[in-house]
Tab-separated table of C-alpha atoms in Angstrom:
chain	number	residue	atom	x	y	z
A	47	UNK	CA	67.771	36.548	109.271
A	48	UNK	CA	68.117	36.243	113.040
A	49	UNK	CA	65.688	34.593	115.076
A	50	UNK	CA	63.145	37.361	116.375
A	51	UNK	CA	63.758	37.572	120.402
A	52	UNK	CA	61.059	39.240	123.036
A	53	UNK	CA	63.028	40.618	125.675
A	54	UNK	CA	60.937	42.014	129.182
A	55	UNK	CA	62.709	45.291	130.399
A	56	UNK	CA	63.296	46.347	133.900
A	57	UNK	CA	60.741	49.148	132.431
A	58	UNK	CA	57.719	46.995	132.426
A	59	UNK	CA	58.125	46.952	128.349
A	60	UNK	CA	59.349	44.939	125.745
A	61	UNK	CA	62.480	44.962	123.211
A	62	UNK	CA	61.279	42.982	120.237
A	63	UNK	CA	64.065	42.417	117.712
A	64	UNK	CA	64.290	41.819	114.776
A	65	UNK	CA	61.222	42.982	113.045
A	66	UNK	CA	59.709	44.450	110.013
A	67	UNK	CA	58.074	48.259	109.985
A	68	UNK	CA	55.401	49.505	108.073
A	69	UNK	CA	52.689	52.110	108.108
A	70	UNK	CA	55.800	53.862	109.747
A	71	UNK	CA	54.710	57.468	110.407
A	72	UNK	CA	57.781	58.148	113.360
A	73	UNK	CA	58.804	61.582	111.827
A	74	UNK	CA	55.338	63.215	112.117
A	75	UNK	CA	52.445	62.313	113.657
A	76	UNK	CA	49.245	60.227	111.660
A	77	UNK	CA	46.316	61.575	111.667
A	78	UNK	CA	43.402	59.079	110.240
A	79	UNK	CA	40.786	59.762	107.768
A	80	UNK	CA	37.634	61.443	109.790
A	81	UNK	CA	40.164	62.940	112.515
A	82	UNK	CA	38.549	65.764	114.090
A	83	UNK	CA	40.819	69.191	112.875
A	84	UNK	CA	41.894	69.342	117.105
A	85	UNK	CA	42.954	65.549	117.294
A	86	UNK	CA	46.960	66.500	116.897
A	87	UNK	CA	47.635	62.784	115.699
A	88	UNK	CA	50.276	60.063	116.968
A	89	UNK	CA	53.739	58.427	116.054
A	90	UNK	CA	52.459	54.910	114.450
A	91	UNK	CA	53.916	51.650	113.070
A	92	UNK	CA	52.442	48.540	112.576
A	93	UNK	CA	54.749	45.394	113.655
A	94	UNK	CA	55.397	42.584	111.504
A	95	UNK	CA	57.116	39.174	112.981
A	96	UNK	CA	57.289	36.094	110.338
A	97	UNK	CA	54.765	33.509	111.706
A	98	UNK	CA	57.155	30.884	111.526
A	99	UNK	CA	58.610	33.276	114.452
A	100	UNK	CA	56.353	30.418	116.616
A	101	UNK	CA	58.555	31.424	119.825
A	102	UNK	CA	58.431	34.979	119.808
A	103	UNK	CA	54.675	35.252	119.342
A	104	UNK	CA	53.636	32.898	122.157
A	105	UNK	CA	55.544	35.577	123.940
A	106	UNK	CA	54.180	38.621	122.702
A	107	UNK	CA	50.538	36.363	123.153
A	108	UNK	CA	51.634	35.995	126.663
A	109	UNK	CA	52.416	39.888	127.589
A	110	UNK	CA	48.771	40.465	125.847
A	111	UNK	CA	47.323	37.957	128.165
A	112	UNK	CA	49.219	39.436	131.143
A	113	UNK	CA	47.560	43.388	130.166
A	114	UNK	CA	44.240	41.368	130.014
A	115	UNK	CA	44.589	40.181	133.529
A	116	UNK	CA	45.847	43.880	134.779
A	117	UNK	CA	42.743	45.036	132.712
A	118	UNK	CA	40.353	42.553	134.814
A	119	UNK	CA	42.131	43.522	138.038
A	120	UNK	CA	42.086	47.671	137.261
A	121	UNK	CA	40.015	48.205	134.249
A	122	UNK	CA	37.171	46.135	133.347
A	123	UNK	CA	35.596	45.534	136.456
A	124	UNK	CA	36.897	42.001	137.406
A	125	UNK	CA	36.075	40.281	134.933
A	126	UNK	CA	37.579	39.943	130.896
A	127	UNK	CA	35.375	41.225	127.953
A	128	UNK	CA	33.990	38.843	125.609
A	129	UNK	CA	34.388	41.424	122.607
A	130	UNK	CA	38.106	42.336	123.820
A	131	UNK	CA	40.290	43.750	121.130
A	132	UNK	CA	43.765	41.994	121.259
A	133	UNK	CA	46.456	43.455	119.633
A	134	UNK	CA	48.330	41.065	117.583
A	135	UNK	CA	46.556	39.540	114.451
A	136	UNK	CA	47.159	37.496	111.544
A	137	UNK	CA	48.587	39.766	108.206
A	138	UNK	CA	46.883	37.580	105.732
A	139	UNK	CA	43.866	39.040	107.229
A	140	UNK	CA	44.774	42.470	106.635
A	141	UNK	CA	43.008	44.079	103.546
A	142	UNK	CA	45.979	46.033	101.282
A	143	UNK	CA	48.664	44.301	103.795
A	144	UNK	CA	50.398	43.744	100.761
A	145	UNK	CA	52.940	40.456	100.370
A	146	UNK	CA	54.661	41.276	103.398
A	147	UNK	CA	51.604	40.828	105.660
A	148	UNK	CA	50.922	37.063	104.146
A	149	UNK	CA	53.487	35.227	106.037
A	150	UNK	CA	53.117	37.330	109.032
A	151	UNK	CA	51.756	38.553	112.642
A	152	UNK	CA	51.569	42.408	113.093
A	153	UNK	CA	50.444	44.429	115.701
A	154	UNK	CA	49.935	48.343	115.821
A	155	UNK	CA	52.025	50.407	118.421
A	156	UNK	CA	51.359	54.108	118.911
A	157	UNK	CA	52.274	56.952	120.931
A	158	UNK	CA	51.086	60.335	121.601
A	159	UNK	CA	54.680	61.861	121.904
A	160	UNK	CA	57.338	61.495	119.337
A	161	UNK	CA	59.548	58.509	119.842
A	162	UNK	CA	63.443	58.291	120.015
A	163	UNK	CA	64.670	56.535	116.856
A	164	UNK	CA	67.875	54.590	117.209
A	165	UNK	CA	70.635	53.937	114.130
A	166	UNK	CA	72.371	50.768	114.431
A	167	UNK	CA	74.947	52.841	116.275
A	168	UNK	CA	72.438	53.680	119.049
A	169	UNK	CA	72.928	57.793	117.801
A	170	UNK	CA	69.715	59.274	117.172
A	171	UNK	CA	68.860	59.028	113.326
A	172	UNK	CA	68.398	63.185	112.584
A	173	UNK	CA	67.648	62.419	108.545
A	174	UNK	CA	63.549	61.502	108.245
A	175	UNK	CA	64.597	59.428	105.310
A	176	UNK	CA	66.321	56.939	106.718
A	177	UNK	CA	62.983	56.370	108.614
A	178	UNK	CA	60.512	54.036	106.037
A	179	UNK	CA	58.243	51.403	105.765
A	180	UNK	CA	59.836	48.101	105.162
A	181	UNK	CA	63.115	49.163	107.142
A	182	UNK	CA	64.454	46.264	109.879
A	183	UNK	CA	64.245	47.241	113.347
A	184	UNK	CA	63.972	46.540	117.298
A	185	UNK	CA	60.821	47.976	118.844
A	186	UNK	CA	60.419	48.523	122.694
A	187	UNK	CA	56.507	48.615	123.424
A	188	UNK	CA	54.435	48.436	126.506
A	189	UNK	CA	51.121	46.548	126.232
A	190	UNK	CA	48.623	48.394	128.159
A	191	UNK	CA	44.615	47.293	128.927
A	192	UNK	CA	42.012	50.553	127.819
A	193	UNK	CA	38.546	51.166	128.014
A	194	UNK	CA	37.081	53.766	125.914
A	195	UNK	CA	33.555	54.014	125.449
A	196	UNK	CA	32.325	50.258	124.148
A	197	UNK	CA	35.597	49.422	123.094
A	198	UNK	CA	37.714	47.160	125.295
A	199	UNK	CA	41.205	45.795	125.018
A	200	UNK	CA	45.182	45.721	125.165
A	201	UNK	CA	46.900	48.065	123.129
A	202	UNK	CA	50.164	48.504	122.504
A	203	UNK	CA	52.153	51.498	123.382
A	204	UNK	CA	55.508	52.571	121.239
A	205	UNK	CA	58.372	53.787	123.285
A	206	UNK	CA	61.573	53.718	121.038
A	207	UNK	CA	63.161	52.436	117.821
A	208	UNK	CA	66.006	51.198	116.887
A	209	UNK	CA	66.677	50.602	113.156
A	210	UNK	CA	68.671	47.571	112.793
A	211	UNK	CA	69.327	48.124	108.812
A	212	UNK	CA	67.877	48.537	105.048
A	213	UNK	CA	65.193	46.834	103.851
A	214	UNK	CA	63.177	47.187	100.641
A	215	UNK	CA	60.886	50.139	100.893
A	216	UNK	CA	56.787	49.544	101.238
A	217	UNK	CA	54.598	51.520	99.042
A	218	UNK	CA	55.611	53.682	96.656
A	219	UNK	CA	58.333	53.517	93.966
A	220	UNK	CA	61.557	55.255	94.339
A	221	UNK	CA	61.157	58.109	91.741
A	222	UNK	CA	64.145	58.813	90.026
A	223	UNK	CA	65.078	61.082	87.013
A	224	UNK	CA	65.396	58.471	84.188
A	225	UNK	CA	61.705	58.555	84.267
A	226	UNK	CA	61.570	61.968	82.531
A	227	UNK	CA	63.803	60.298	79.360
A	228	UNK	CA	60.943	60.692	77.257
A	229	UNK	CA	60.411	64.504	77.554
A	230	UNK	CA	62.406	67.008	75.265
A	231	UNK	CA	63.927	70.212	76.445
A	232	UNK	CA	64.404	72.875	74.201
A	233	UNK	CA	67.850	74.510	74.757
A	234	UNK	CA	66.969	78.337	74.131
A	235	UNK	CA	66.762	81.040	76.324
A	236	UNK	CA	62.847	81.703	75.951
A	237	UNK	CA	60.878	82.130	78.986
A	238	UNK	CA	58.028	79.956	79.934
């Protein structure tokens, strides 16, 4: 695998390649459990980088620590929280991360609007299939300090995909037919 690079952008955001998806929802938007029915929902991943990525998270550590100063200077009233939420945590944390969160850091990136999503080709991909969990991508994301209510911190805002190839799916099992072996069909006419 290629060593994971964090690349600023003339756009004030970040190309961040190559990395693992999951909790992908890019084709519609998420709504959580306890949503109000109005709350229309956002385009979600979470971000996985391999910790022994050491490089590449010192730099994603430093563009946090860079929306934590803009924060102080714009949002929190000159000074940094002591209960700030930072973006980027440790997977082995992560209740039902699953094996893929054990050896890695993830954050969360999010956006209100539906994001482009790149093939390798840089053509839009138009099938929502090709779109999973567990698929190998670059992210470009803008880390951003917010203030709502009691809550404090950088979050991290999604602004494109591009899916760099295959990998094995998260979650659920690919169902195929073979599973229905056991059943007998009866070859008559008859209507059920």
């Amino acid at each position: 695998m290629a060593k994971v690079q964090v690349t600023k952008t003339n756009r004030n955001s970040y190309v961040i390649s190559p990395v693992r998806l999951s909790y992908t929802h890019l084709t519609e938007p998420y709504k959580s459990d306890g949503a109000a029915p109005t709350d229309p929902g956002k385009y979600t991943t979470a971000v996985l980088i391999p910790k022994t990525e050491t490089e590449a998270i010192a730099a994603i550590q430093a563009a946090v620590e860079e929306a934590a100063q803009k924060g102080k200077a714009t949002v929190w009233g000159g000074r940094i929280p002591g209960n700030l939420k930072r973006p980027l945590r440790d997977g082995s944390e992560k209740d039902n991360g699953g094996e893929a969160y054990e050896s890695a850091m993830f954050f969360n990136a999010s956006s209100k609007n539906r994001v482009p999503v790149y093939g390798p080709n840089r053509i839009p991909i138009s099938d929502p299939d090709q779109i999973y969990s567990g698929m190998w991508a670059a992210v470009e994301v803008a880390f951003y300090p917010f203030a709502v209510t009691a809550n404090k911190g950088v979050a991290v805002g999604l602004n494109s995909v591009m899916k760099i190839r295959d990998g094995e799916r998260f979650g659920a099992a690919v169902a195929t037919a073979d599973v229905f072996d056991c059943v007998a069909v009866e070859d008559d006419d008859d209507d059920m």
